[in-house]
CSV table of C-alpha atoms in Angstrom, one decimal:
chain,number,residue,atom,x,y,z
A,10,MET,CA,18.3,100.7,-5.0
A,11,SER,CA,17.8,104.5,-5.4
A,12,THR,CA,14.8,105.2,-7.7
A,13,ALA,CA,17.5,106.2,-10.4
A,14,ARG,CA,19.5,103.9,-10.0
A,15,GLU,CA,16.9,102.1,-10.8
A,16,ALA,CA,15.7,103.2,-13.5
A,17,ILE,CA,18.9,103.8,-15.4
A,18,LEU,CA,19.9,99.8,-14.2
A,19,GLY,CA,16.1,99.3,-16.5
A,20,LYS,CA,17.4,100.6,-19.2
A,21,VAL,CA,19.9,99.6,-19.9
A,22,ARG,CA,19.2,95.8,-19.6
A,23,ALA,CA,15.6,96.7,-21.8
A,24,ALA,CA,18.1,98.1,-24.5
A,25,ILE,CA,20.5,94.3,-23.6
A,26,ALA,CA,17.4,93.1,-23.7
A,27,ASP,CA,15.9,93.9,-26.6
A,28,ALA,CA,18.9,93.6,-28.9
A,29,ASN,CA,19.1,89.3,-27.7
A,30,GLY,CA,15.9,88.8,-27.8
A,31,MET,CA,15.1,88.5,-25.0
A,32,SER,CA,12.4,90.1,-22.0
A,33,SER,CA,14.1,92.3,-19.1
A,34,ASP,CA,13.5,89.7,-16.3
A,35,GLU,CA,15.0,87.2,-18.2
A,36,GLN,CA,17.7,89.4,-19.0
A,37,ARG,CA,17.7,89.9,-15.5
A,38,GLU,CA,18.2,85.5,-14.9
A,39,ARG,CA,20.7,86.1,-17.4
A,40,ASP,CA,23.0,88.4,-15.7
A,41,TYR,CA,23.1,86.5,-12.0
A,42,ALA,CA,23.6,83.1,-12.9
A,43,ALA,CA,26.0,84.4,-14.8
A,44,LEU,CA,27.4,86.2,-11.7
A,45,PRO,CA,31.3,84.1,-10.8
A,46,ARG,CA,30.7,82.3,-7.9
A,47,ALA,CA,34.4,80.6,-6.5
A,48,TYR,CA,33.5,81.9,-3.8
A,49,ALA,CA,33.1,78.8,-0.6
A,50,GLN,CA,29.4,78.3,-0.3
A,51,SER,CA,29.7,75.2,2.5
A,52,SER,CA,32.9,74.4,4.6
A,53,PRO,CA,33.6,70.9,6.1
A,54,LEU,CA,33.9,71.4,9.4
A,55,ASP,CA,31.6,70.2,12.3
A,56,GLY,CA,30.1,71.7,14.8
A,57,ALA,CA,32.6,71.7,17.0
A,58,GLY,CA,34.7,73.8,14.6
A,59,ARG,CA,32.1,76.0,13.9
A,60,LEU,CA,31.4,76.9,17.5
A,61,ALA,CA,35.3,77.6,17.8
A,62,LEU,CA,35.7,79.7,14.5
A,63,LEU,CA,32.6,81.3,15.5
A,64,ALA,CA,33.8,82.3,19.2
A,65,GLU,CA,37.4,83.1,18.3
A,66,ARG,CA,36.1,85.7,15.4
A,67,LEU,CA,33.3,87.5,18.0
A,68,HIS,CA,36.3,88.0,20.5
A,69,GLU,CA,39.0,89.0,17.3
A,70,TYR,CA,35.3,91.8,17.6
A,71,ASP,CA,35.9,92.6,20.7
A,72,ALA,CA,32.3,90.5,22.2
A,73,GLY,CA,32.5,88.5,25.5
A,74,VAL,CA,32.0,85.2,24.6
A,75,TYR,CA,30.4,83.2,26.4
A,76,GLU,CA,29.0,78.8,25.9
A,77,THR,CA,26.9,77.5,28.6
A,78,THR,CA,24.0,74.0,27.6
A,79,ARG,CA,20.0,74.7,27.1
A,80,GLU,CA,19.9,73.3,31.1
A,81,GLY,CA,22.5,76.2,32.2
A,82,LEU,CA,20.9,79.6,28.9
A,83,ARG,CA,19.4,80.8,32.6
A,84,ALA,CA,22.3,80.8,34.5
A,85,LYS,CA,24.3,81.8,32.3
A,86,ILE,CA,22.2,85.0,31.3
A,87,ASP,CA,22.0,86.3,35.4
A,88,GLU,CA,25.9,85.7,35.6
A,89,VAL,CA,27.2,88.2,32.3
A,90,LEU,CA,24.4,90.0,33.1
A,91,ARG,CA,25.0,90.7,36.4
A,92,SER,CA,28.8,90.5,35.5
A,93,ARG,CA,27.8,93.9,33.8
A,94,ASN,CA,25.9,95.5,35.9
A,95,LYS,CA,23.0,95.1,34.2
A,96,GLN,CA,18.9,95.8,36.2
A,97,ARG,CA,16.4,96.9,33.3
A,98,LEU,CA,17.1,94.8,30.3
A,99,ALA,CA,13.9,95.0,27.3
A,100,VAL,CA,13.4,90.9,25.5
A,101,PRO,CA,11.4,91.1,22.8
A,102,ASP,CA,8.2,89.4,22.1
A,103,ALA,CA,8.2,85.5,22.4
A,104,THR,CA,11.6,85.4,24.3
A,105,PRO,CA,10.9,82.5,26.3
A,106,ALA,CA,10.0,82.5,30.1
A,107,ASP,CA,13.0,79.8,31.1
A,108,TRP,CA,15.5,81.7,30.1
A,109,LEU,CA,14.7,85.2,32.1
A,110,PRO,CA,16.9,85.0,35.9
A,111,SER,CA,14.9,86.2,39.2
A,112,GLY,CA,16.4,89.7,40.6
A,113,PHE,CA,16.1,91.8,37.0
A,114,GLU,CA,13.2,93.5,35.0
A,115,PHE,CA,12.8,92.3,32.5
A,116,VAL,CA,10.3,94.8,30.0
A,117,PRO,CA,8.6,94.0,26.8
A,118,GLY,CA,10.7,96.0,24.6
A,119,GLU,CA,8.6,95.5,20.7
A,120,ASP,CA,5.7,99.2,21.6
A,121,ARG,CA,8.5,100.9,22.9
A,122,THR,CA,9.4,104.3,21.5
A,123,ALA,CA,13.1,104.2,19.8
A,124,LEU,CA,13.0,107.0,23.5
A,125,GLU,CA,12.0,105.1,25.5
A,126,LEU,CA,14.5,102.1,24.5
A,127,ASP,CA,17.5,104.7,25.4
A,128,LYS,CA,16.3,104.2,28.8
A,129,VAL,CA,16.9,100.3,29.4
A,130,ASP,CA,20.1,98.9,30.5
A,131,GLY,CA,19.8,96.2,27.1
A,132,LEU,CA,18.3,93.6,25.3
A,133,VAL,CA,17.9,89.6,26.0
A,134,SER,CA,17.0,89.1,22.4
A,135,GLY,CA,17.9,84.9,20.5
A,136,CYS,CA,18.8,84.9,16.1
A,137,THR,CA,17.9,83.6,13.8
A,138,VAL,CA,21.3,82.3,12.8
A,139,ALA,CA,25.2,82.8,13.0
A,140,ILE,CA,28.3,82.8,10.9
A,141,ALA,CA,31.4,81.5,11.9
A,142,LEU,CA,33.6,82.2,9.0
A,143,THR,CA,32.5,86.4,9.6
A,144,GLY,CA,31.5,86.9,13.7
A,145,SER,CA,27.9,87.6,12.7
A,146,LEU,CA,24.7,87.6,13.8
A,147,VAL,CA,21.5,87.6,12.0
A,148,LEU,CA,18.2,88.8,13.7
A,149,GLN,CA,14.6,88.9,12.2
A,150,ASN,CA,11.5,90.5,13.6
A,151,ALA,CA,10.9,87.3,14.4
A,152,ALA,CA,9.9,85.4,17.6
A,153,ALA,CA,13.0,86.7,20.4
A,154,GLN,CA,14.0,88.8,18.2
A,155,GLY,CA,12.0,91.7,17.7
A,156,LYS,CA,12.3,94.6,15.9
A,157,ARG,CA,15.2,96.1,14.2
A,158,ALA,CA,15.1,99.1,16.8
A,159,LEU,CA,15.2,96.6,19.6
A,160,SER,CA,18.9,95.9,18.5
A,161,LEU,CA,19.9,99.0,17.5
A,162,VAL,CA,18.9,102.2,20.3
A,163,PRO,CA,20.1,100.2,23.9
A,164,ASP,CA,23.6,100.1,24.3
A,165,TYR,CA,23.9,96.3,25.5
A,166,HIS,CA,23.6,93.4,24.3
A,167,LEU,CA,22.8,90.2,25.2
A,168,CYS,CA,22.1,87.5,21.8
A,169,VAL,CA,21.6,83.7,23.0
A,170,VAL,CA,23.7,81.2,19.9
A,171,PHE,CA,22.3,77.8,20.0
A,172,ALA,CA,25.1,75.5,18.7
A,173,ASP,CA,22.2,74.0,15.3
A,174,GLN,CA,22.4,78.0,14.5
A,175,VAL,CA,25.3,78.5,13.9
A,176,VAL,CA,27.2,78.1,10.2
A,177,THR,CA,29.6,78.4,8.2
A,178,THR,CA,29.8,80.5,5.6
A,179,VAL,CA,27.4,83.7,3.9
A,180,PRO,CA,26.1,81.7,1.7
A,181,GLU,CA,24.8,79.2,3.4
A,182,CYS,CA,23.7,81.9,5.8
A,183,PHE,CA,21.5,82.8,3.1
A,184,ALA,CA,20.0,79.8,2.2
A,185,ARG,CA,19.1,79.7,5.8
A,186,LEU,CA,16.9,83.1,5.5
A,187,ASP,CA,16.0,82.0,2.0
A,188,ALA,CA,12.2,81.4,2.9
A,189,ALA,CA,12.1,84.8,5.7
A,190,SER,CA,13.9,87.0,3.0
A,191,ALA,CA,10.3,89.3,3.2
A,192,LEU,CA,11.2,90.4,7.3
A,193,PRO,CA,13.2,93.0,8.4
A,194,THR,CA,16.7,91.6,9.0
A,195,THR,CA,19.7,92.8,11.2
A,196,PHE,CA,23.8,91.1,10.1
A,197,ILE,CA,25.5,92.5,14.0
A,198,SER,CA,29.1,91.6,13.3
A,199,GLY,CA,30.4,92.5,17.0
A,200,PRO,CA,29.7,95.8,18.6
A,201,SER,CA,29.4,98.8,16.6
A,202,ALA,CA,32.2,100.9,16.1
A,203,THR,CA,33.4,103.1,13.2
A,204,ALA,CA,37.3,104.3,13.0
A,205,ASP,CA,35.9,106.8,9.8
A,206,ILE,CA,37.0,109.7,11.3
A,207,GLU,CA,40.8,110.3,11.6
A,208,MET,CA,41.2,106.9,11.6
A,209,THR,CA,39.7,106.8,14.9
A,210,ARG,CA,37.0,103.5,16.3
A,211,ILE,CA,34.4,104.9,18.5
A,212,LYS,CA,32.5,102.2,19.5
A,213,GLY,CA,28.5,102.4,20.3
A,214,VAL,CA,28.1,105.0,17.1
A,215,HIS,CA,25.4,102.7,15.2
A,216,GLY,CA,24.0,100.5,17.9
A,217,PRO,CA,25.6,99.1,20.9
A,218,ARG,CA,28.5,99.4,22.2
A,219,PHE,CA,29.0,96.7,24.1
A,220,LEU,CA,27.9,92.8,23.2
A,221,ASP,CA,28.5,89.9,24.6
A,222,VAL,CA,27.2,86.0,23.6
A,223,ILE,CA,25.9,82.6,24.6
A,224,LEU,CA,26.5,79.8,23.0
A,225,VAL,CA,24.5,77.3,24.2
A,226,ARG,CA,25.4,74.3,22.8
């Protein structure tokens, strides 16, 4: 929130709070509690249904979607990277070594500048949670996910999503994020694209042009 906006809203809240005999914080909490929440908070979908819905949404966003098991993850990463002709990829700190197949160069990405990240072929990462209903991947500055620049600068992103990381709705996602809400958090819904100028869709404006997702059952 901008400083000016915060100042104006603070004065409005203070004026209302004074009239109600409440403090500004009490007024803010009451306003938040009074927000209508008629939207879906959860879903009856089971695990298979959540994965199917997430895959459908990712396909709609023009992302590549692959499925495998935990035992087959390394082989699937190998297959996807070879199909994309990628050789040199950044990885966040604490990326499990057993994810990474031989025959590629995986470089630690955490301390690299934006210019250095622009010279790698892509990024291999995990995520914190994925939202099936919106087809969104949520990354935080955490193990196997790293700083925000990692998922913004390289032109290609391969993200690993485990079945138990998938929720159906946005409220379920925020409930999962609550304990780590102070961490920098990035929501990714398909490859970066915009149609702001003359309704012509351009990919890669705010992040990678190409996104692949491996769903691990």
